[in-house]
Short mmCIF file of C-alpha atoms and ligand atoms in Angstrom, two decimals:
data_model
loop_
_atom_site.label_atom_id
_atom_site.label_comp_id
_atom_site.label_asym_id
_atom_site.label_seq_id
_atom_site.Cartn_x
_atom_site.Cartn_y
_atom_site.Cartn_z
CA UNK A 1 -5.95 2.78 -21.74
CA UNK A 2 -2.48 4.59 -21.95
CA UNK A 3 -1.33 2.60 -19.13
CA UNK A 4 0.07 -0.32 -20.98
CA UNK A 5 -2.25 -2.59 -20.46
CA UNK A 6 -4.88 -4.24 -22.77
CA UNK A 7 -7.16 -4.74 -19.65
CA UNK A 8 -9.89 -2.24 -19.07
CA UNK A 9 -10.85 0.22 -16.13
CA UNK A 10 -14.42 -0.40 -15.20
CA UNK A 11 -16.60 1.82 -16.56
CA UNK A 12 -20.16 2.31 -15.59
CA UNK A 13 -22.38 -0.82 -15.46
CA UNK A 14 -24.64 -0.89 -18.51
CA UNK A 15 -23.38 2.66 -19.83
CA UNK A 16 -24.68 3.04 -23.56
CA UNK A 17 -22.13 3.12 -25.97
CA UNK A 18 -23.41 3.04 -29.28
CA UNK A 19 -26.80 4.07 -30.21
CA UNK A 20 -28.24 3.45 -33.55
CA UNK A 21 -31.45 5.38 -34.58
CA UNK A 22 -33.25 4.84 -37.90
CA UNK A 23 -30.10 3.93 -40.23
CA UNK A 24 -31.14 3.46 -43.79
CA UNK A 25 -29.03 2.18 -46.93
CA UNK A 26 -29.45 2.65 -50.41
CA UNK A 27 -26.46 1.03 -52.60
CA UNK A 28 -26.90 2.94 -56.21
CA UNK A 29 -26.50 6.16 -57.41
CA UNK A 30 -29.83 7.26 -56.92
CA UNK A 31 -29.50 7.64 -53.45
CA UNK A 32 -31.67 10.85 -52.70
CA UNK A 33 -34.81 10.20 -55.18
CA UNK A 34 -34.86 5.96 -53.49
CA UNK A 35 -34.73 7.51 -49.66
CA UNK A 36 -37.33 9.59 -50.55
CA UNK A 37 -39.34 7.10 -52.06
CA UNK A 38 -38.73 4.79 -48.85
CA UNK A 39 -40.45 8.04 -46.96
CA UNK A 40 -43.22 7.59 -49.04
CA UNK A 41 -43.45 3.95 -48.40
CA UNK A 42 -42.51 2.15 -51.00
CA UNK A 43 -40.72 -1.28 -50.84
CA UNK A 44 -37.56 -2.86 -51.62
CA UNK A 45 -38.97 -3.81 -55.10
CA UNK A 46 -40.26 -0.62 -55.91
CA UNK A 47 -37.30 0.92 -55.14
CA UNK A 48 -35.05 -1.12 -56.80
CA UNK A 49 -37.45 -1.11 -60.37
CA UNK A 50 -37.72 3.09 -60.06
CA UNK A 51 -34.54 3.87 -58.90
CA UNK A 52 -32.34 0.76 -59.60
CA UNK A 53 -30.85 1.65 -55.49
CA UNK A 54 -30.97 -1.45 -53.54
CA UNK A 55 -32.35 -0.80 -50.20
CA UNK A 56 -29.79 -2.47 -47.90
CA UNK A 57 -30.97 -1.44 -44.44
CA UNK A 58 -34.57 -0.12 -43.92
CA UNK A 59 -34.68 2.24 -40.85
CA UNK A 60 -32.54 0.13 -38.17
CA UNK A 61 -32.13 1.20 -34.86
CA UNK A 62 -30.49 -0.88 -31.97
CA UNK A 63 -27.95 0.32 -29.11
CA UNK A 64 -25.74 -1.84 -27.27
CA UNK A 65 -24.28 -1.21 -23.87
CA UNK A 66 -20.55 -1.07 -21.97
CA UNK A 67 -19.65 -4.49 -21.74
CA UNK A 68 -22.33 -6.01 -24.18
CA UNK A 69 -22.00 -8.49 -26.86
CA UNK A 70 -24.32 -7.74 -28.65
CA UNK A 71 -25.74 -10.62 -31.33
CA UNK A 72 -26.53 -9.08 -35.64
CA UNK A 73 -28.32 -12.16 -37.13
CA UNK A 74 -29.84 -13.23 -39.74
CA UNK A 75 -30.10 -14.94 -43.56
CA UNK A 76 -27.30 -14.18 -46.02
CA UNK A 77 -28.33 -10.95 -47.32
CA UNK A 78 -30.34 -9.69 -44.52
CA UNK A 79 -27.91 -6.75 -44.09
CA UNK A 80 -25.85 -7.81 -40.98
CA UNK A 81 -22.43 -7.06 -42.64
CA UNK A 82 -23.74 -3.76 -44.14
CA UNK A 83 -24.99 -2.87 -40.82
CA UNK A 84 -21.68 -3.39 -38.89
CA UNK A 85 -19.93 -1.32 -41.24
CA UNK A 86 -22.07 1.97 -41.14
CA UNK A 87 -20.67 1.75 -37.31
CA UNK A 88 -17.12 2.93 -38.87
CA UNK A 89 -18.52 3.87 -41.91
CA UNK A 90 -16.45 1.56 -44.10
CA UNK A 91 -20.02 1.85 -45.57
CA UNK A 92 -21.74 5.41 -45.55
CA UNK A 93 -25.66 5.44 -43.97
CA UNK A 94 -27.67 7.07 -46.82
CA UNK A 95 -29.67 8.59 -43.73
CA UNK A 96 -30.13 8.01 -39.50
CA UNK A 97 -27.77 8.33 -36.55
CA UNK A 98 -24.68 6.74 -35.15
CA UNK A 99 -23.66 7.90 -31.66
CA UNK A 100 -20.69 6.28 -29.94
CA UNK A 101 -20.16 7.55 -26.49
CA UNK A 102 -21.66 10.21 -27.55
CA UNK A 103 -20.13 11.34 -30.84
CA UNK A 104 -22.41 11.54 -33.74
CA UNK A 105 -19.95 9.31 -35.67
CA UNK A 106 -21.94 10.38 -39.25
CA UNK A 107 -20.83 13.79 -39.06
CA UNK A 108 -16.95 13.19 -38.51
CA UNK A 109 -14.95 14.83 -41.02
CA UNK A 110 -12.81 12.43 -42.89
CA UNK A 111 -9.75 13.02 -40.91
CA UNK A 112 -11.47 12.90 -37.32
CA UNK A 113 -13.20 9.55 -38.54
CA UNK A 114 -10.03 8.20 -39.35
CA UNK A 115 -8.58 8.70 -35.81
CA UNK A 116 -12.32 7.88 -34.55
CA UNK A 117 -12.20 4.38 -36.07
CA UNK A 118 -8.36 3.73 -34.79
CA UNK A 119 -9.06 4.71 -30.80
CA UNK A 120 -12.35 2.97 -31.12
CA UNK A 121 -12.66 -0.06 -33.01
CA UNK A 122 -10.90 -3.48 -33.58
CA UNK A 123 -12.61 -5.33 -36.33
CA UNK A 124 -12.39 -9.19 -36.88
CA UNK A 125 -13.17 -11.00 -40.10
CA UNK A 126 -14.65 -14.20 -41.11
CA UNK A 127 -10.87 -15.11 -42.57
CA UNK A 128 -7.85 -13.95 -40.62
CA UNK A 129 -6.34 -11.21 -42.84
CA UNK A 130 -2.95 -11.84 -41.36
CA UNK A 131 0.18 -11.32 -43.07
CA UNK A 132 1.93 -14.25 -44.06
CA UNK A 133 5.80 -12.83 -43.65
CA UNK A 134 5.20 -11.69 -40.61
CA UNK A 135 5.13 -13.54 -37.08
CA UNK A 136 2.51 -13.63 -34.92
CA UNK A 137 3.77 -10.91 -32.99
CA UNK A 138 4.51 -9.16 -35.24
CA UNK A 139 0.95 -9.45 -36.95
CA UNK A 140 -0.59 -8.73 -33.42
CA UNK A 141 1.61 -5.86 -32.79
CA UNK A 142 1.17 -4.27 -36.09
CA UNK A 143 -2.01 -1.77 -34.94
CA UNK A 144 -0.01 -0.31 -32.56
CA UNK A 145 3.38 -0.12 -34.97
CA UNK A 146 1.87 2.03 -37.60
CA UNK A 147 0.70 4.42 -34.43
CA UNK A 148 4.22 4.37 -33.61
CA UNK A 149 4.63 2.64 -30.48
CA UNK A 150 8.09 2.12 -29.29
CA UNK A 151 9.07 -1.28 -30.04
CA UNK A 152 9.22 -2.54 -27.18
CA UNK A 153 6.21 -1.43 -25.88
CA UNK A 154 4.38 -2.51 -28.45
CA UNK A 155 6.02 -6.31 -28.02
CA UNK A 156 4.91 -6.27 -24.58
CA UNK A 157 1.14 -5.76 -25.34
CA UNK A 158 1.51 -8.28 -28.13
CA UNK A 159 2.61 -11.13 -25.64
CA UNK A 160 -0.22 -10.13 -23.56
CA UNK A 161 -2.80 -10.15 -26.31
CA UNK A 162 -1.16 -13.57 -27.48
CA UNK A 163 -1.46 -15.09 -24.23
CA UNK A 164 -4.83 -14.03 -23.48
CA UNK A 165 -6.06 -15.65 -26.45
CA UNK A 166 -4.56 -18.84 -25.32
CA UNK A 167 -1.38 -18.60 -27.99
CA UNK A 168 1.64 -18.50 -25.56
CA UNK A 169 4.58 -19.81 -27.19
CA UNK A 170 3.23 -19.64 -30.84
CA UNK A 171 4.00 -15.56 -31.30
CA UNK A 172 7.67 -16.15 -33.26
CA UNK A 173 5.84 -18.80 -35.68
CA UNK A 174 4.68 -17.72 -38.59
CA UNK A 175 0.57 -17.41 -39.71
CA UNK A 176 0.73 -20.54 -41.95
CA UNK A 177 2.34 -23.10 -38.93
CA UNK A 178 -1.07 -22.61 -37.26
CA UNK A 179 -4.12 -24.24 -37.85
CA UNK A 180 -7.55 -22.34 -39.02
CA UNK A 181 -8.46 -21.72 -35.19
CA UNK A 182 -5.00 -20.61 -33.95
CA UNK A 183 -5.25 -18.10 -36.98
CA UNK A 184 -8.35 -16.75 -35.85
CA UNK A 185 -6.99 -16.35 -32.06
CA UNK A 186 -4.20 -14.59 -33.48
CA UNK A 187 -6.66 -11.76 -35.17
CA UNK A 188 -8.52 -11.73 -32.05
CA UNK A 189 -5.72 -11.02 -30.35
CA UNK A 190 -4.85 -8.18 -32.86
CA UNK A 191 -8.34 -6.54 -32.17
CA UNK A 192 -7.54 -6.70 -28.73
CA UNK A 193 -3.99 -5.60 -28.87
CA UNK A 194 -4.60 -1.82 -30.12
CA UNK A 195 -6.45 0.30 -27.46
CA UNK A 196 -9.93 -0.28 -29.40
CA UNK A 197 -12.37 -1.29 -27.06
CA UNK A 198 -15.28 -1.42 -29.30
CA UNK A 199 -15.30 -5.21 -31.02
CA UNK A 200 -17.01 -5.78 -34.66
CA UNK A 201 -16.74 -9.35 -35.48
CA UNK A 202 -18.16 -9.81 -38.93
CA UNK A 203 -18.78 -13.68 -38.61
CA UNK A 204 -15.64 -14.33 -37.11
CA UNK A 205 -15.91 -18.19 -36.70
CA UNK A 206 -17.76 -19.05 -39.14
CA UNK A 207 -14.87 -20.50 -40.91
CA UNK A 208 -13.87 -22.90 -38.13
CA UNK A 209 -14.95 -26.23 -37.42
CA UNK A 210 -17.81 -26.18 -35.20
CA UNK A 211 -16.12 -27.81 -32.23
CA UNK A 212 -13.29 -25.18 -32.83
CA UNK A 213 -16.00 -22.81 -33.02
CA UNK A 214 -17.65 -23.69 -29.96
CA UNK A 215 -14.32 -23.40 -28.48
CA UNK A 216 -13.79 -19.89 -29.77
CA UNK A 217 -17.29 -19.02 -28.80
CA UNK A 218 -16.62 -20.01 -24.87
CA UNK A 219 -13.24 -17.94 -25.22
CA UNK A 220 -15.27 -14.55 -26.05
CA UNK A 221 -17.31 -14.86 -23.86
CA UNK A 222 -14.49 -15.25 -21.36
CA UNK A 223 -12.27 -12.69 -22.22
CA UNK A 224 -15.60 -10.30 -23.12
CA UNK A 225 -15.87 -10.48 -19.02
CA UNK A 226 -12.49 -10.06 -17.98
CA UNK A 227 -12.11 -7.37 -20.26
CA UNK A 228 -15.42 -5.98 -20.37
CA UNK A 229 -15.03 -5.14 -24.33
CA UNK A 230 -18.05 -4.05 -26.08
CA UNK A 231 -18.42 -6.42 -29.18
CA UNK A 232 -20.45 -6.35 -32.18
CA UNK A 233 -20.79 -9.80 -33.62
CA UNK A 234 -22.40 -10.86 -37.06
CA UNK A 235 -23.60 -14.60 -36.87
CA UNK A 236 -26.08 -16.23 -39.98
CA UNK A 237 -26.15 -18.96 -37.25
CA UNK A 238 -28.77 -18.93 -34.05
CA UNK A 239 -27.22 -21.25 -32.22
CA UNK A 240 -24.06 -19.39 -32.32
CA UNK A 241 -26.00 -16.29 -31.38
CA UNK A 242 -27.61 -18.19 -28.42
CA UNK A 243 -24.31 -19.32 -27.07
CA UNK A 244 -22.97 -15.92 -27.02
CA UNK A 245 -25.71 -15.17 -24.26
CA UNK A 246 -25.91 -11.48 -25.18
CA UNK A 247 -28.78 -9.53 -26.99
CA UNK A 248 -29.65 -10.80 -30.78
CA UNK A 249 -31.03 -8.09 -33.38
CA UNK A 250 -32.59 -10.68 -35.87
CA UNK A 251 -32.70 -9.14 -39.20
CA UNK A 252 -34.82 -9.47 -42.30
CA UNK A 253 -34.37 -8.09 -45.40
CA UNK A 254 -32.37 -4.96 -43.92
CA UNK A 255 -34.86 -4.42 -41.31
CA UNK A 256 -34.97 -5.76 -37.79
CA UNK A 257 -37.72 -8.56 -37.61
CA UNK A 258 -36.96 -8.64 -33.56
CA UNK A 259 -34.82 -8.03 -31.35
CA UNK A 260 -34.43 -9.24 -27.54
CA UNK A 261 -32.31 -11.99 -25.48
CA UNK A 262 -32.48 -15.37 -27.12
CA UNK A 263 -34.83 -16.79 -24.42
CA UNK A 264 -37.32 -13.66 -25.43
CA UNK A 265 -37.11 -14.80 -29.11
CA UNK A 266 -37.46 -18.65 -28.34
CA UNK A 267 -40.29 -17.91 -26.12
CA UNK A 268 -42.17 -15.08 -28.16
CA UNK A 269 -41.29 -15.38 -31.76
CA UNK A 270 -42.81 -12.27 -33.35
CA UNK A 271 -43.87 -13.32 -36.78
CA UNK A 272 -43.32 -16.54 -39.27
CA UNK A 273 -39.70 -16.01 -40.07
CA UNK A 274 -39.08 -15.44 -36.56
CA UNK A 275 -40.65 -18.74 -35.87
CA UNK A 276 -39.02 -20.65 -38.73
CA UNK A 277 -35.72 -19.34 -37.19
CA UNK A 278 -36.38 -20.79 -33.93
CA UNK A 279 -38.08 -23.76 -34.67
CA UNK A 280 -35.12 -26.21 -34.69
CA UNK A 281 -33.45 -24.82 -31.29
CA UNK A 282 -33.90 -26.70 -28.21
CA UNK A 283 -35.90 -24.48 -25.76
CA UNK A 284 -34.72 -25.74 -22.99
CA UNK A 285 -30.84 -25.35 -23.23
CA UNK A 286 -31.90 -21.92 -23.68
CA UNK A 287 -34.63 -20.56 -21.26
CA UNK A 288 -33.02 -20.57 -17.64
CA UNK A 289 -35.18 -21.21 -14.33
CA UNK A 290 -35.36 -17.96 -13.15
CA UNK A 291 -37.53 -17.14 -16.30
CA UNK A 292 -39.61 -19.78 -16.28
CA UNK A 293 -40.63 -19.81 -12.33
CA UNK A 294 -44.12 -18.62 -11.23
CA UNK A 295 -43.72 -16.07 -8.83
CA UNK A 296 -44.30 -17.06 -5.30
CA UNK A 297 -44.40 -16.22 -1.73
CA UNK A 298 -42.26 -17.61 0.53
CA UNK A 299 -42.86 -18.50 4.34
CA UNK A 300 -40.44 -17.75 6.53
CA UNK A 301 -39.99 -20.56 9.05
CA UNK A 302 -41.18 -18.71 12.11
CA UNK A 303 -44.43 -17.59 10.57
CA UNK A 304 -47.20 -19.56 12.44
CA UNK A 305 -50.28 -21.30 9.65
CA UNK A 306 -52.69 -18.79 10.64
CA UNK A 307 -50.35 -15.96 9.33
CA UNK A 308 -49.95 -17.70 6.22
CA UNK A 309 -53.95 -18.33 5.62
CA UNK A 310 -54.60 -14.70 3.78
CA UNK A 311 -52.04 -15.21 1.59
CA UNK A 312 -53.65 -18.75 0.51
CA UNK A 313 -57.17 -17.17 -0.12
CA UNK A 314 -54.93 -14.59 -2.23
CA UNK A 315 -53.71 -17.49 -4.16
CA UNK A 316 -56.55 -20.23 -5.37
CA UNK A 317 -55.14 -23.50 -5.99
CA UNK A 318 -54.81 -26.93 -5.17
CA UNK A 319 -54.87 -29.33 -2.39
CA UNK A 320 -51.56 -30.47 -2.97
CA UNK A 321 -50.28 -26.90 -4.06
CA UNK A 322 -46.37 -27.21 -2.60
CA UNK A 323 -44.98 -23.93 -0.81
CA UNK A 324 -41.57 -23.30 0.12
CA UNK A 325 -40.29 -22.48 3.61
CA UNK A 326 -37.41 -20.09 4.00
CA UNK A 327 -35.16 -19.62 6.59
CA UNK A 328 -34.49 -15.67 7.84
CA UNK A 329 -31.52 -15.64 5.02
CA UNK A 330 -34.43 -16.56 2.68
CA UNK A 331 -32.94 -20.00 1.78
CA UNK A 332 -35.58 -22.40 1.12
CA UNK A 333 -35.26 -25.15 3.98
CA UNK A 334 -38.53 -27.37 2.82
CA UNK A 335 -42.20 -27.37 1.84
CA UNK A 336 -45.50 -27.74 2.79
CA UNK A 337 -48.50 -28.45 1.40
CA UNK A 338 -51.56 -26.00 0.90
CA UNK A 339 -54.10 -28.35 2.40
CA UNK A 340 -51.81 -29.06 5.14
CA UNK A 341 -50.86 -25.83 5.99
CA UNK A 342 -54.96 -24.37 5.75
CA UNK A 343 -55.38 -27.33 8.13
CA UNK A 344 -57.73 -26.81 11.33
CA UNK A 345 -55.05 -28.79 12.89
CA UNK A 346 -52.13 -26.32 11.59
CA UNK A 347 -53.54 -23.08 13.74
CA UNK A 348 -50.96 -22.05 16.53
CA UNK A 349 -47.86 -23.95 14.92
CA UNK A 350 -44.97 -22.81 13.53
CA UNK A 351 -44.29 -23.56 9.83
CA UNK A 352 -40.99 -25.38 10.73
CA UNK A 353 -42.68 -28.09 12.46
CA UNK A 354 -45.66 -28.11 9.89
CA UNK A 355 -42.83 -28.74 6.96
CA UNK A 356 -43.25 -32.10 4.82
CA UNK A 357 -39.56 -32.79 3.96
CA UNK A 358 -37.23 -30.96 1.91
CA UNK A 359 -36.45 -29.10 -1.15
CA UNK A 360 -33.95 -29.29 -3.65
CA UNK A 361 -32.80 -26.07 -4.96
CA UNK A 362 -31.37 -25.32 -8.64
CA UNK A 363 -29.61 -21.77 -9.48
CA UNK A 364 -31.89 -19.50 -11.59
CA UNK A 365 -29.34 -19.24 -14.12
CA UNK A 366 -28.99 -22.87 -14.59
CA UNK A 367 -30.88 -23.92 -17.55
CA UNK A 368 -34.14 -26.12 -17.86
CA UNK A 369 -32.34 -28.83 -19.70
CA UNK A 370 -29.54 -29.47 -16.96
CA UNK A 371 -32.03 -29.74 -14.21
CA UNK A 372 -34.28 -32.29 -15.73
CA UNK A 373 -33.02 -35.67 -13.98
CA UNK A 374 -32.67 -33.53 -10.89
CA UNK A 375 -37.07 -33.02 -11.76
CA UNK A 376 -37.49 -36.22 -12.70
CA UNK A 377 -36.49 -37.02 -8.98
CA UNK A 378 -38.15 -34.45 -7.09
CA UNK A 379 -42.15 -34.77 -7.35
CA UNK A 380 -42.73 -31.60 -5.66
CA UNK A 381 -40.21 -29.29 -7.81
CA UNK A 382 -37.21 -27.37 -7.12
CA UNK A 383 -36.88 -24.53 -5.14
CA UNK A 384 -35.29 -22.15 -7.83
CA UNK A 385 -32.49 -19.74 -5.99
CA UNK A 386 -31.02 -16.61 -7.17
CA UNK A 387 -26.91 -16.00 -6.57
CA UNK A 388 -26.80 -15.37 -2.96
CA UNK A 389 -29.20 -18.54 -2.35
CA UNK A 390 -32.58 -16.80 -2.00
CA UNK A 391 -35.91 -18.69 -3.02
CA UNK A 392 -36.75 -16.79 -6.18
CA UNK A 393 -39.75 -19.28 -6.57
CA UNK A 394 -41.21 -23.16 -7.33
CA UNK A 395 -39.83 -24.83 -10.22
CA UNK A 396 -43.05 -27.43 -10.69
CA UNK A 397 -43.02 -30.53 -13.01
CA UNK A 398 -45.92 -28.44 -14.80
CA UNK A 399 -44.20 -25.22 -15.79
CA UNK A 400 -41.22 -27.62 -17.00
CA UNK A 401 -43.69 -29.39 -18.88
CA UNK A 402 -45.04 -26.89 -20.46
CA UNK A 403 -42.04 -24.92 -21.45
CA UNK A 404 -40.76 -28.10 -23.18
CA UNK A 405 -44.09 -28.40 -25.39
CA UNK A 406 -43.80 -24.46 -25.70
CA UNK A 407 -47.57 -23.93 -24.85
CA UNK A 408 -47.25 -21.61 -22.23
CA UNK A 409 -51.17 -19.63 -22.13
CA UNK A 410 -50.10 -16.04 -22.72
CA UNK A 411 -51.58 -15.21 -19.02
CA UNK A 412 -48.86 -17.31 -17.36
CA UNK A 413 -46.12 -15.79 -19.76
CA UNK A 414 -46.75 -12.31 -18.82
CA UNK A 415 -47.24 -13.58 -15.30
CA UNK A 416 -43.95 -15.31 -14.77
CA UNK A 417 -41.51 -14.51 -17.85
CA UNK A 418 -41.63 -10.55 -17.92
CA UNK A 419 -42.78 -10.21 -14.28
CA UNK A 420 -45.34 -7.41 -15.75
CA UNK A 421 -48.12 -8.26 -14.00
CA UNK A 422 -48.95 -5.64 -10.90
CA UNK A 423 -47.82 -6.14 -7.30
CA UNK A 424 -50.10 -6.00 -4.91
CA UNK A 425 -50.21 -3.74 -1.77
CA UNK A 426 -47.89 -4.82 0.75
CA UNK A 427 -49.84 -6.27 3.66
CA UNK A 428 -48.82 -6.38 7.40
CA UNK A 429 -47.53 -10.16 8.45
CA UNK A 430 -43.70 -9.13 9.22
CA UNK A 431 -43.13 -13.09 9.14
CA UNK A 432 -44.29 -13.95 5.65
CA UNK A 433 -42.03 -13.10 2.73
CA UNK A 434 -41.87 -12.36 -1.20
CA UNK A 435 -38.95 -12.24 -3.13
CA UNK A 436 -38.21 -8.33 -4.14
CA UNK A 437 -36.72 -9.62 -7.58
CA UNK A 438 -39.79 -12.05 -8.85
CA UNK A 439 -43.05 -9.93 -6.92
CA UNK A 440 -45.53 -11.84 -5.55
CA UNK A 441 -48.82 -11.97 -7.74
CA UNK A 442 -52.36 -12.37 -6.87
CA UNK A 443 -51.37 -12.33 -3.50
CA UNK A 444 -50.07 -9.88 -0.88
CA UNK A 445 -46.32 -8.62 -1.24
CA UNK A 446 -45.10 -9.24 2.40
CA UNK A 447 -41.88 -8.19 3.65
CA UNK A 448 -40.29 -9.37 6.71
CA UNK A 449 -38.03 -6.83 8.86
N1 LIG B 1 -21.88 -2.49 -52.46
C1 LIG B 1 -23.12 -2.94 -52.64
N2 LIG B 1 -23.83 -2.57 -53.72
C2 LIG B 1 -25.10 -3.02 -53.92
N3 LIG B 1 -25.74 -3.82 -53.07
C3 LIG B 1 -25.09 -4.22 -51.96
C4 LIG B 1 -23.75 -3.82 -51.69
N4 LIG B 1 -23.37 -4.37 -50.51
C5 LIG B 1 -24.42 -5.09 -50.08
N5 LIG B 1 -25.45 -5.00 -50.94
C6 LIG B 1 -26.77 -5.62 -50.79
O1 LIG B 1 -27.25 -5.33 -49.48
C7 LIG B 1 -27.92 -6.45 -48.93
C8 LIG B 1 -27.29 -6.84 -47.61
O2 LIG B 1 -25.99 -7.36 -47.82
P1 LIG B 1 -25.05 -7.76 -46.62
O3 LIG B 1 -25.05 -6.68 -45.61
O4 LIG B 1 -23.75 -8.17 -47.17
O5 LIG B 1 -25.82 -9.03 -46.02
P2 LIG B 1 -25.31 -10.13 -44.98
O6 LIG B 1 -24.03 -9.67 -44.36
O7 LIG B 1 -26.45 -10.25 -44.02
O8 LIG B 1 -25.16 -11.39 -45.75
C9 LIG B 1 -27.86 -7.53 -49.99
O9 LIG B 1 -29.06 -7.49 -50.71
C10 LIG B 1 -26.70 -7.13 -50.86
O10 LIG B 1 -26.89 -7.59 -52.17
MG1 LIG B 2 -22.13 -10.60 -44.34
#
């Protein structure tokens, strides 16, 4: 970071950075007697009628990784902002642990916390905080002034900052010739200016207008890659949270109801707030094919029928039960039908010249809202692909179906959202294939070499 440039070197994927473990916080001066009384079990109520301490967080614990953003949601006064600020300690944890890269940030003596929070942290407010009389340089700048960067310097990571936030040209105007978004690009830029690497965003946008918002939202997530920041947002708003695309810690009442990506939450909500959270958002501009498909085998296009006849008995089903043929790159090149493939007819012929016609394919990322009019076309699915074009599995009209009505059976969940169920023993075609990512289940795990 001392090399002049706001852009970091990559660290180690997924590296932990902070780590917090059972973080309780009384506000009152009855601190000690009101923890102890929370050991004993007693409730916010209680508490707060014994001791007069209002419990603020209730044993929270949550870590977020290198490169995260990491989502703190939840109702106005569910804790979020308190939370955020035991990570610096603008507010002090009555009890628990706060380890950044390692550094048990609650022991720091005033003085190391002090240079602690100015190496590590760049914090962004719901309004801008800039200062009026000075520019927008000057205001993005001013982290690294009072640590007395040379001047010029200091104006060179500025313009950088300025630019990356999409503010070139505006950093001699002053804060009050921008509008409400500009303003809030020009204290994002400040966060990013110093050599902070560690975001806290204590709901940032919420002041904006939401198609500024949605703007601003799309920029984080943007810069967040290129610059592989670590951020710490606090959102009241789900669909804000969702958009993000990181991890959401949904609060309650200072304690986490649940935690998870947003497609875990929309697809699993643990518990009636949960629910009543959730119950507005469209499911499917959230869940993404590659959770949604049903694991299953592929056939490479070599394979002859009678090498693919075990791994039908493995797998009950239909007449008109559509697999997917792949190609030796494991593309999908078209289908074929399970009673044409257990066929009499089929024995001795290669699945290429058994297929029925071909396949569209979708990305796994994609969503299950953009693909619908491609579904609507395609009576026999889409062949779901992962990055590099591999068949991660069948995309059926059914599964779409019943992700919209959100009545998956708990059975298929585990089956083909957490990919939990057990793979079977490998079995010995070398011609029949299973992708490694999405294991085959109920059927033998084949792989072809
Ligand atoms: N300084 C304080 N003294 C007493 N209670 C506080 C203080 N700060 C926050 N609280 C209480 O802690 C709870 C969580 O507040 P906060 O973290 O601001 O919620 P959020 O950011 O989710 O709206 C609320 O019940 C609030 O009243
Ligand atoms: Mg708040």
């Amino acid at each position: 970071m001392e090399d002049g440039s706001i852009t970091q070197s990559p660290a180690p994927p997924n590296a932990e950075r902070i780590r917090v473990s059972n973080i309780v916080k009384l506000f009152g001066d009855n601190e000690k007697t009101a923890l102890r009384r929370l050991k004993e079990g007693a409730g916010k109520s209680e508490i707060l009628s014994e001791t007069g301490a209002v419990l603020g967080l209730d044993n929270v614990s949550f870590s977020v990784n290198e490169g995260e953003i990491l989502v703190v949601m939840g109702l106005s006064g569910s804790g979020k902002s308190t939370m955020l600020r035991c990570l610096n300690r603008l507010v002090e944890p009555t009890a628990g642990s706060i380890r950044i890269d390692g550094t048990e940030v609650t022991e720091l003596s005033t003085k190391a916390l002090r240079e602690f929070r100015r190496k590590t942290f760049g914090m962004v407010f719901q309004h801008f905080a800039l200062f009026p009389n000075r520019t927008i340089a000057e205001n993005v700048e001013y982290g690294l002034e009072i640590q007395g960067v040379d001047r010029k310097a200091r104006r060179e990571r500025a313009l950088e900052a300025v630019e990356l936030v999409g503010l070139k040209g505006w950093d001699a105007k002053f804060p009050r010739q921008l509008s409400g978004g500009m303003q809030q690009r020009a204290g994002l830029a400040r966060a990013l200016c110093a050599d902070a690497d560690i975001l806290l965003m204590d709901e940032a946008f919420s002041a904006l207008d939401p198609l500024i918002r949605r703007d601003m939202q799309n920029e984080l997530r943007s810069l967040q890659k290129k610059l592989r920041k670590t951020i710490v947002f606090v959102s009241h708003d789900l669909d804000e949270a969702i958009h993000l695309g990181g991890r959401i810690v949904l609060m309650k009442d200072g304690a986490i109801a649940q935690s998870g990506t947003a497609e875990e939450i929309l697809l699993d909500p643990q518990g009636e707030y949960v629910r009543r959270f959730v119950e507005n958002i469209d499911v499917s501009s959230v869940v993404t094919l590659g959770r949604l498909v049903s694991p299953q085998p592929r056939l490479f296009e070599g394979a002859s029928a009678e090498e693919a006849w075990p791994l039908l008995e493995a797998r009950p089903g239909r007449a008109d039960d559509v697999f997917v043929v792949t190609c030796e790159r494991d593309t999908p090149v078209g289908r074929i039908a399970r009673d044409r493939l257990a066929s009499p007819g089929a024995r001795g012929q290669r699945l290429e010249r058994l297929m029925e016609g071909s396949i569209a394919r979708a990305p796994a990322g994609a969503v299950l809202k953009s693909v619908l009019p491609l579904l609507a076309n395609e009576p026999h699915g889409l062949a779901v692909v992962d990055d590099a074009g591999r068949f991660v599995g069948l995309l059926t009209r059914e599964t779409a179906l019943r992700a919209l009505a959100g009545k998956q059976a708990n059975e298929e969940r585990n089956m083909a959202w957490t990919g939990s169920s057990p793979t079977m023993e490998a079995s010995a075609s070398s011609l029949l294939t299973t992708s490694p990512a999405m294991p085959s289940i109920g059927s033998p795990s084949i792989s072809h070499h």
